[in-house]
mmCIF file of C-alpha atoms in Angstrom:
data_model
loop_
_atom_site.group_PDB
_atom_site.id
_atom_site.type_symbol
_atom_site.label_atom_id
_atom_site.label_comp_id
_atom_site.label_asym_id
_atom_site.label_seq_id
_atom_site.Cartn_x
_atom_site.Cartn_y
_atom_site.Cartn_z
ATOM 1 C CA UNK A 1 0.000 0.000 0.000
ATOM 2 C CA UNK A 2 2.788 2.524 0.769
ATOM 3 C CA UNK A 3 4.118 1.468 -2.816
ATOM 4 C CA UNK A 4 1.199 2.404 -4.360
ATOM 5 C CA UNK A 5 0.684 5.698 -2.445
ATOM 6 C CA UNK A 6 4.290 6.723 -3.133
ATOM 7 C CA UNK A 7 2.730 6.778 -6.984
ATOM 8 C CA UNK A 8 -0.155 9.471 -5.950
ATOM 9 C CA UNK A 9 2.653 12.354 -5.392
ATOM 10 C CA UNK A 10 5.561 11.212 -7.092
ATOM 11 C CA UNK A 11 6.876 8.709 -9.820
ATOM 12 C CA UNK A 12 3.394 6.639 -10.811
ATOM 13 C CA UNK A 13 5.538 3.545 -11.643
ATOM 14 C CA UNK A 14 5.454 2.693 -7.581
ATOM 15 C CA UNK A 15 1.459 2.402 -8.197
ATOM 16 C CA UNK A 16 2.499 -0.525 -10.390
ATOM 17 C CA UNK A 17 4.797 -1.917 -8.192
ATOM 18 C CA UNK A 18 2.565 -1.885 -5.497
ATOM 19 C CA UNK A 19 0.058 -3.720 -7.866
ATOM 20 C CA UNK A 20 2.612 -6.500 -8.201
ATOM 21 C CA UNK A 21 3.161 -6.760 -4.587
ATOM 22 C CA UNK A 22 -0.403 -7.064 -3.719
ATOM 23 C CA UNK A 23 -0.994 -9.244 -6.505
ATOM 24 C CA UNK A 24 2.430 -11.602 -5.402
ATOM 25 C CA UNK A 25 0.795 -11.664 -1.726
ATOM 26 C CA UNK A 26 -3.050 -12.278 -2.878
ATOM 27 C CA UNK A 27 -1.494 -15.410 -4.655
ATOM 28 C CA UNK A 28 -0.108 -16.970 -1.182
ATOM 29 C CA UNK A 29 -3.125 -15.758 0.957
ATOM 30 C CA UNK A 30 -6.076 -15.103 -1.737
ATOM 31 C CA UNK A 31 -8.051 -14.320 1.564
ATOM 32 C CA UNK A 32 -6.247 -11.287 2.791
ATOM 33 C CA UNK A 33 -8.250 -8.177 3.077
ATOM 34 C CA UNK A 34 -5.091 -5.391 2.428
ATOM 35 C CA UNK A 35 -4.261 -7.010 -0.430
ATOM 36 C CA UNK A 36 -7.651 -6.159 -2.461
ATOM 37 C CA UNK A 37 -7.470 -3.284 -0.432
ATOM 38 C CA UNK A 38 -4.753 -2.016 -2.207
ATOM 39 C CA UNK A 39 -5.413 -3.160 -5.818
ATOM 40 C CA UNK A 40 -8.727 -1.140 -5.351
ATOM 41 C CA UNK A 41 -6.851 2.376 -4.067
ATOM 42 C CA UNK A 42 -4.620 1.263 -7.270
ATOM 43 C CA UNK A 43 -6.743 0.919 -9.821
ATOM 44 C CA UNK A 44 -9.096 3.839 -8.680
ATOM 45 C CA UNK A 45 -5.711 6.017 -8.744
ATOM 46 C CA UNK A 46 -4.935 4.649 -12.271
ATOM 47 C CA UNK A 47 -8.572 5.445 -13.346
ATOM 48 C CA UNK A 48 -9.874 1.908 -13.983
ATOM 49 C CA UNK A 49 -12.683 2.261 -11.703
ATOM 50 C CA UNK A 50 -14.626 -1.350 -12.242
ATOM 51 C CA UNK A 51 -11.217 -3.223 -11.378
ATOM 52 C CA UNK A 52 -11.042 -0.827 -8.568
ATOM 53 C CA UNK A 53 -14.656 -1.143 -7.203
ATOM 54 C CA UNK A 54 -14.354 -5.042 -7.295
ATOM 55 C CA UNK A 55 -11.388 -5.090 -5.997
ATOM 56 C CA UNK A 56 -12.681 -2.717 -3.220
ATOM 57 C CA UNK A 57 -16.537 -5.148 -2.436
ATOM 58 C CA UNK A 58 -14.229 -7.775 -2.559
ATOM 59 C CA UNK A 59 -11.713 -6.284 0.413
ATOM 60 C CA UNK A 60 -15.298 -5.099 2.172
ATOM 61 C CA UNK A 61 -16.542 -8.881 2.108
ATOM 62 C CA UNK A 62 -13.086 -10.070 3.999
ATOM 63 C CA UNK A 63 -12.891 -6.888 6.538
ATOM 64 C CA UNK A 64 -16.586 -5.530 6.668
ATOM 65 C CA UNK A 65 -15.189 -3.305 9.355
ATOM 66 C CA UNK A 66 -12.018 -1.706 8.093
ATOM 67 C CA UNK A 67 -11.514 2.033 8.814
ATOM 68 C CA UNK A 68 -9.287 2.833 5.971
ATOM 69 C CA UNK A 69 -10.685 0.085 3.280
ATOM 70 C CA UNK A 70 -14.221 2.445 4.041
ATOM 71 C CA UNK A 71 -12.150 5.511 3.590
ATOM 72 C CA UNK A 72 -10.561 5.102 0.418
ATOM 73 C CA UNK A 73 -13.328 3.157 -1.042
ATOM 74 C CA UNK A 74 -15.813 6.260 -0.045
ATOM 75 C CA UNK A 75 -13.155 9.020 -2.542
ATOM 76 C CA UNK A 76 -12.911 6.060 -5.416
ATOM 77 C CA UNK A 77 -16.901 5.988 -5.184
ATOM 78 C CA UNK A 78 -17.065 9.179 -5.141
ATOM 79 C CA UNK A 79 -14.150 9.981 -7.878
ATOM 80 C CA UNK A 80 -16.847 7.758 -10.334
ATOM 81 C CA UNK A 81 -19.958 9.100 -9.378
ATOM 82 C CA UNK A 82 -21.493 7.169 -7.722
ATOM 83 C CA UNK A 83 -21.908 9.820 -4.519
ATOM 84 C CA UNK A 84 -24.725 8.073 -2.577
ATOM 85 C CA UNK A 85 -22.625 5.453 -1.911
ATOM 86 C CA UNK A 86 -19.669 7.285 -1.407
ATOM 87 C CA UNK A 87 -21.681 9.080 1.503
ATOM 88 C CA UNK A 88 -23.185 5.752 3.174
ATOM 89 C CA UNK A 89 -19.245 4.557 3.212
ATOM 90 C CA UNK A 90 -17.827 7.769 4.398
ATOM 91 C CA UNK A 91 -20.686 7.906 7.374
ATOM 92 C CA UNK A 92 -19.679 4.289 8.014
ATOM 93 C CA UNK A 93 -16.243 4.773 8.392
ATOM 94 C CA UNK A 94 -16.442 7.962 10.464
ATOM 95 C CA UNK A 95 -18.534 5.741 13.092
ATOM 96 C CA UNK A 96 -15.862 3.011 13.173
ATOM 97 C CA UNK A 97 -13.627 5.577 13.745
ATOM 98 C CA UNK A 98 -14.871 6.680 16.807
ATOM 99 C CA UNK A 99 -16.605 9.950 15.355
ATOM 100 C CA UNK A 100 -12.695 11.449 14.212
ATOM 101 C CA UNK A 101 -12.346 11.126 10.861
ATOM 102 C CA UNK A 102 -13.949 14.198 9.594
ATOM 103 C CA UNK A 103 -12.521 14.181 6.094
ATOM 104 C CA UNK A 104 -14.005 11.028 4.973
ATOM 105 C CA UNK A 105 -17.528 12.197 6.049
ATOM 106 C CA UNK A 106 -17.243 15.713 5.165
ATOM 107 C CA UNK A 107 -16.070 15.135 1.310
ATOM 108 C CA UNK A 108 -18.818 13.403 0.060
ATOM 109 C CA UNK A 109 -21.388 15.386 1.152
ATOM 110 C CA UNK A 110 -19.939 18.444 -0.076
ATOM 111 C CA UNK A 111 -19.607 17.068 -3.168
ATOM 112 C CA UNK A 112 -23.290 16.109 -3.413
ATOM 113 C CA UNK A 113 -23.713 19.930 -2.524
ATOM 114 C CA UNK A 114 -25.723 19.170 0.648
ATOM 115 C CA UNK A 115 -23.785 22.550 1.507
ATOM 116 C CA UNK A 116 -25.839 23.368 5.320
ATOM 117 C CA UNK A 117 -25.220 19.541 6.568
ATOM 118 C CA UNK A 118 -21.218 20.213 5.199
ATOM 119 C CA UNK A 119 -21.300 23.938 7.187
ATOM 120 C CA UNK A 120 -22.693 22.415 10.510
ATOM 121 C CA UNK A 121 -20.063 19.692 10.307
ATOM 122 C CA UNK A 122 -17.376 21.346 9.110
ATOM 123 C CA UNK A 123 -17.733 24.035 12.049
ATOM 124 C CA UNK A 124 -17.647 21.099 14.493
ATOM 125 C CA UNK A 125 -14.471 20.095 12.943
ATOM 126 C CA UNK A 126 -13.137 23.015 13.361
ATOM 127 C CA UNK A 127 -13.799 23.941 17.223
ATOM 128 C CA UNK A 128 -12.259 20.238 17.749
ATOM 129 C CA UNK A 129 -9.156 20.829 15.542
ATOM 130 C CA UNK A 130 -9.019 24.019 14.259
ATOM 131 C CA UNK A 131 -5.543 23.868 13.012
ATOM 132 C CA UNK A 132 -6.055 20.703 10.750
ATOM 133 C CA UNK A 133 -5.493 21.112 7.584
ATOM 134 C CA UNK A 134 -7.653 18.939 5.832
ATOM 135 C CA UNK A 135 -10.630 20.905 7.649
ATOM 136 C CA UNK A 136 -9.666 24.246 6.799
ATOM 137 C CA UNK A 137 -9.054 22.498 2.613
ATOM 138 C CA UNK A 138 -12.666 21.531 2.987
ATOM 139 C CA UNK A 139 -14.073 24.691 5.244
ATOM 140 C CA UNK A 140 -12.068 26.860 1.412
ATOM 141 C CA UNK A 141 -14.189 24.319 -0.729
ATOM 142 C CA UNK A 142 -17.767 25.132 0.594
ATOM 143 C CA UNK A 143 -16.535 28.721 0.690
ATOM 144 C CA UNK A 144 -15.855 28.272 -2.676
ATOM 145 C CA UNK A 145 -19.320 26.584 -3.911
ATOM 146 C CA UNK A 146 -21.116 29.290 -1.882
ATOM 147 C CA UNK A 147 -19.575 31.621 -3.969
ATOM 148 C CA UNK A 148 -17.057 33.106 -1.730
ATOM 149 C CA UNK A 149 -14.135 32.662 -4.144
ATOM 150 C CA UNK A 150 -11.824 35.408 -1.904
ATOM 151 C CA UNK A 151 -12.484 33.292 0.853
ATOM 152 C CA UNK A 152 -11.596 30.471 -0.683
ATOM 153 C CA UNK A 153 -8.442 31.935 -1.888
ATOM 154 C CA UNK A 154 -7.636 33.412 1.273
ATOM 155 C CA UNK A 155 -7.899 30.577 3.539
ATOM 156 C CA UNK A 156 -6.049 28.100 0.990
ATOM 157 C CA UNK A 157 -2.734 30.283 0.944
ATOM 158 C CA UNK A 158 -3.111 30.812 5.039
ATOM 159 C CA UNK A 159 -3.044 27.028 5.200
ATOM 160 C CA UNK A 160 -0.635 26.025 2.734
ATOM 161 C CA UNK A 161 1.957 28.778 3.704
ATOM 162 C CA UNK A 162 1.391 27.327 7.397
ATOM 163 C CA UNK A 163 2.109 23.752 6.514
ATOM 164 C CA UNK A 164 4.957 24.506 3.615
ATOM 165 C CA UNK A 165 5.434 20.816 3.477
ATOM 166 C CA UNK A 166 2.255 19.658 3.359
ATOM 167 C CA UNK A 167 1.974 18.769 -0.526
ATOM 168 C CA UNK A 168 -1.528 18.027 -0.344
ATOM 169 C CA UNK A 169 -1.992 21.720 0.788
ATOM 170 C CA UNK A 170 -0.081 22.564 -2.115
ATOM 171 C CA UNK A 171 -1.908 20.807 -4.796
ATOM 172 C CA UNK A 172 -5.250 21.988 -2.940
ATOM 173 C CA UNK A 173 -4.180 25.837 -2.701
ATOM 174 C CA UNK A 174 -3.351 25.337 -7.003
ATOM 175 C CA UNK A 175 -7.302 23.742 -7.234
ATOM 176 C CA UNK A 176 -8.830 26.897 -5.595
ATOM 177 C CA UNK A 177 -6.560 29.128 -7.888
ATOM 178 C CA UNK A 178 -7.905 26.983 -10.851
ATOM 179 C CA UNK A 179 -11.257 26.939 -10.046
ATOM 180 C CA UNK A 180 -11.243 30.500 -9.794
ATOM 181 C CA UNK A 181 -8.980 31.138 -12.329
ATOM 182 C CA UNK A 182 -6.904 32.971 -10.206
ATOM 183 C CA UNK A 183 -3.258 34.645 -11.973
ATOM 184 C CA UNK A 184 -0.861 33.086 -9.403
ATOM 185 C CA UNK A 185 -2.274 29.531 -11.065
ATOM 186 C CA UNK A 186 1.198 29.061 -13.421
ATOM 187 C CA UNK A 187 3.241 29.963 -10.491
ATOM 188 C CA UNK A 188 1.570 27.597 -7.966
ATOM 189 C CA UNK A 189 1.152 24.829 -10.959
ATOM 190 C CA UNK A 190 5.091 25.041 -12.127
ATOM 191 C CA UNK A 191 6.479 23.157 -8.889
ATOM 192 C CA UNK A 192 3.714 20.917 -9.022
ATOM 193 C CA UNK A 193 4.179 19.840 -12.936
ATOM 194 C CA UNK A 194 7.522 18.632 -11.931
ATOM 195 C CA UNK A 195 7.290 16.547 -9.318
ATOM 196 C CA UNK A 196 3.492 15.072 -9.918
ATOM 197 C CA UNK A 197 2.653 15.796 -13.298
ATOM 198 C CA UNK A 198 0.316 13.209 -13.874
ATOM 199 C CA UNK A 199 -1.440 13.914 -10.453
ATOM 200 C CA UNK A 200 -5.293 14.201 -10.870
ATOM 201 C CA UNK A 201 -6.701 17.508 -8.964
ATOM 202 C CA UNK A 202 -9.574 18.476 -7.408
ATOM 203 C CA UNK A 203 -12.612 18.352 -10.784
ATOM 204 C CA UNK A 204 -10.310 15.646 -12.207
ATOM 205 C CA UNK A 205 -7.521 17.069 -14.749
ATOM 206 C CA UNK A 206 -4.084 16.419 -14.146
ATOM 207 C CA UNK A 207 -1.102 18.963 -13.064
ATOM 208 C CA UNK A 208 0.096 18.796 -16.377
ATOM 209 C CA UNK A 209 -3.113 19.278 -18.640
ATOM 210 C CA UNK A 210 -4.168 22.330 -16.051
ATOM 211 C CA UNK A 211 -0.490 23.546 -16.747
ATOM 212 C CA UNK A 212 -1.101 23.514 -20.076
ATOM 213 C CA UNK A 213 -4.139 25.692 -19.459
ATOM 214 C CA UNK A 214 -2.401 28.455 -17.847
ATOM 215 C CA UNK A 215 0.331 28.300 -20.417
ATOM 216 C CA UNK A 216 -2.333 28.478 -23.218
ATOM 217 C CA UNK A 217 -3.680 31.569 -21.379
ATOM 218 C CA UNK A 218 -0.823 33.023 -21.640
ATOM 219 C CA UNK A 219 -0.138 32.813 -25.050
ATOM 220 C CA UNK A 220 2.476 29.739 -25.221
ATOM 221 C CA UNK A 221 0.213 27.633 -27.738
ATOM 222 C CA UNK A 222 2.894 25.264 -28.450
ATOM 223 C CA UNK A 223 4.253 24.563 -25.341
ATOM 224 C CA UNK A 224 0.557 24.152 -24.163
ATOM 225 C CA UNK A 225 -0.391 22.065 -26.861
ATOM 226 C CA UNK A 226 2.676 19.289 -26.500
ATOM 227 C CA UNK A 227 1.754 19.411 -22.358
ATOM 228 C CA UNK A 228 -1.915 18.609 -23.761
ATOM 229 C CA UNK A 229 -0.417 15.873 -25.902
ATOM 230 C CA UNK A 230 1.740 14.138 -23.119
ATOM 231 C CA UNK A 231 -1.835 14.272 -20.670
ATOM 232 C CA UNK A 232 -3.326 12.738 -23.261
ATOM 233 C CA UNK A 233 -0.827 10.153 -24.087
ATOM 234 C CA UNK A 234 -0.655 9.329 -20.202
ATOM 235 C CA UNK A 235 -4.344 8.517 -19.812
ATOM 236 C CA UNK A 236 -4.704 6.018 -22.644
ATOM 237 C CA UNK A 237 -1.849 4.251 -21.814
ATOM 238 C CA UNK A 238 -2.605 4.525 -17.730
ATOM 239 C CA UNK A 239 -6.148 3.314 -18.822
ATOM 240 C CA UNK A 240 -5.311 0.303 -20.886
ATOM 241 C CA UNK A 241 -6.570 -2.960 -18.855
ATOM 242 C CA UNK A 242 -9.997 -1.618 -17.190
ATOM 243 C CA UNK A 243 -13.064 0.315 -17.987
ATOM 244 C CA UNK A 244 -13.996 3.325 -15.805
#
């Protein structure tokens, strides 16, 4: 599983490695619930969604009460649409948790845009833990659907420039500028297209095809257009071997 996380931020050739690992230990224990576990947070990070889904109901059936197997399973649900579901598993897991896990809860029902359930419990995140980050990400994002863009912005930087090494705060304070088509988005996106180009924001496009966005904007159509041809590249060949 760490293989395969490694992938999310970095090189995505650990996702497949992580694959094989699973795989190699699924064929001396086909029982073992971390296994399918991880083939499902692989595949969903890869974009094959039905592999990943299976994989997932098949991890479920073996461990019907794992915290993080609910978690991750809740974002791949949700990452395919299919949100009810997303927000029964994310409910589920925050009870097993013990009522802590906020961000597994929270997400799902933002996204469904059930924005006066998200403000009530997003406010009782924050009097619990008002420095976490992951709160104050999803406290900018329902600023950001109300239509509080400044907000949004606002908040985003204050957190990021907190946690400076905090890459998800990074890639999250780069969504908000996208999303509001903000002009520090090439500045905030440049690190990012280095390290994690193929990384899949916030709406779904990747660092580099939002990269080559801002470039476009700016007038650098051929640069933007060969970024736009490597994204594309990427997500045939990173879809080959399941449907979504």
């Amino acid at each position: 599983y760490r293989l395969v996380f490694m992938g999310y931020y970095d090189d995505p050739s650990w996702i497949d490695q992580g694959i094989a690992e699973a795989e190699a230990a699924l064929r001396i224990d086909p029982g073992l619930p971390s296994g399918h576990f991880t083939l499902g947070t692989a595949y969903a990070m890869k974009g094959q969604g039905a592999r990943s889904r299976q994989a997932f109901l098949r991890a479920l059936e073996l461990n019907p009460s794992g915290g993080g197997l609910l978690s991750n399973f809740s974002v791949a649900e949700m990452q395919y649409g299919r949100l009810d579901e997303a927000v029964y598993l994310g409910r589920r897991g925050f009870v097993l948790s013990g009522k802590r896990g906020f961000y597994h809860l929270i997400l799902p029902i933002l996204t469904i845009r059930a924005d006066a359930e998200s403000r009530i419990l997003l406010e009782e995140a924050e009097r619990r833990t008002p420095r976490n980050s992951r709160v104050q990400m999803m406290l900018a994002m329902l600023e950001l659907t109300e239509g509080s863009g400044d907000k949004a912005l606002a908040r985003s930087k204050a957190t990021a420039e907190r946690e400076p090494k905090n890459t998800e705060m990074s890639f999250h304070r780069a969504d908000i500028a996208y999303l509001t088509d903000h002009p520090d988005l090439e500045s905030l996106l440049a690190p990012l297209v280095e390290r994690s180009p193929t990384n899949r924001l916030w709406g779904g496009e990747s660092v580099r095809l939002r990269y080559a966005y801002a470039l476009q904007k700016r007038g650098e159509s051929a640069r933007s257009r060969g970024l736009a041809a490597e994204a594309e590249r990427y997500y045939v060949q990173s879809h080959r071997g399941g449907r979504t």
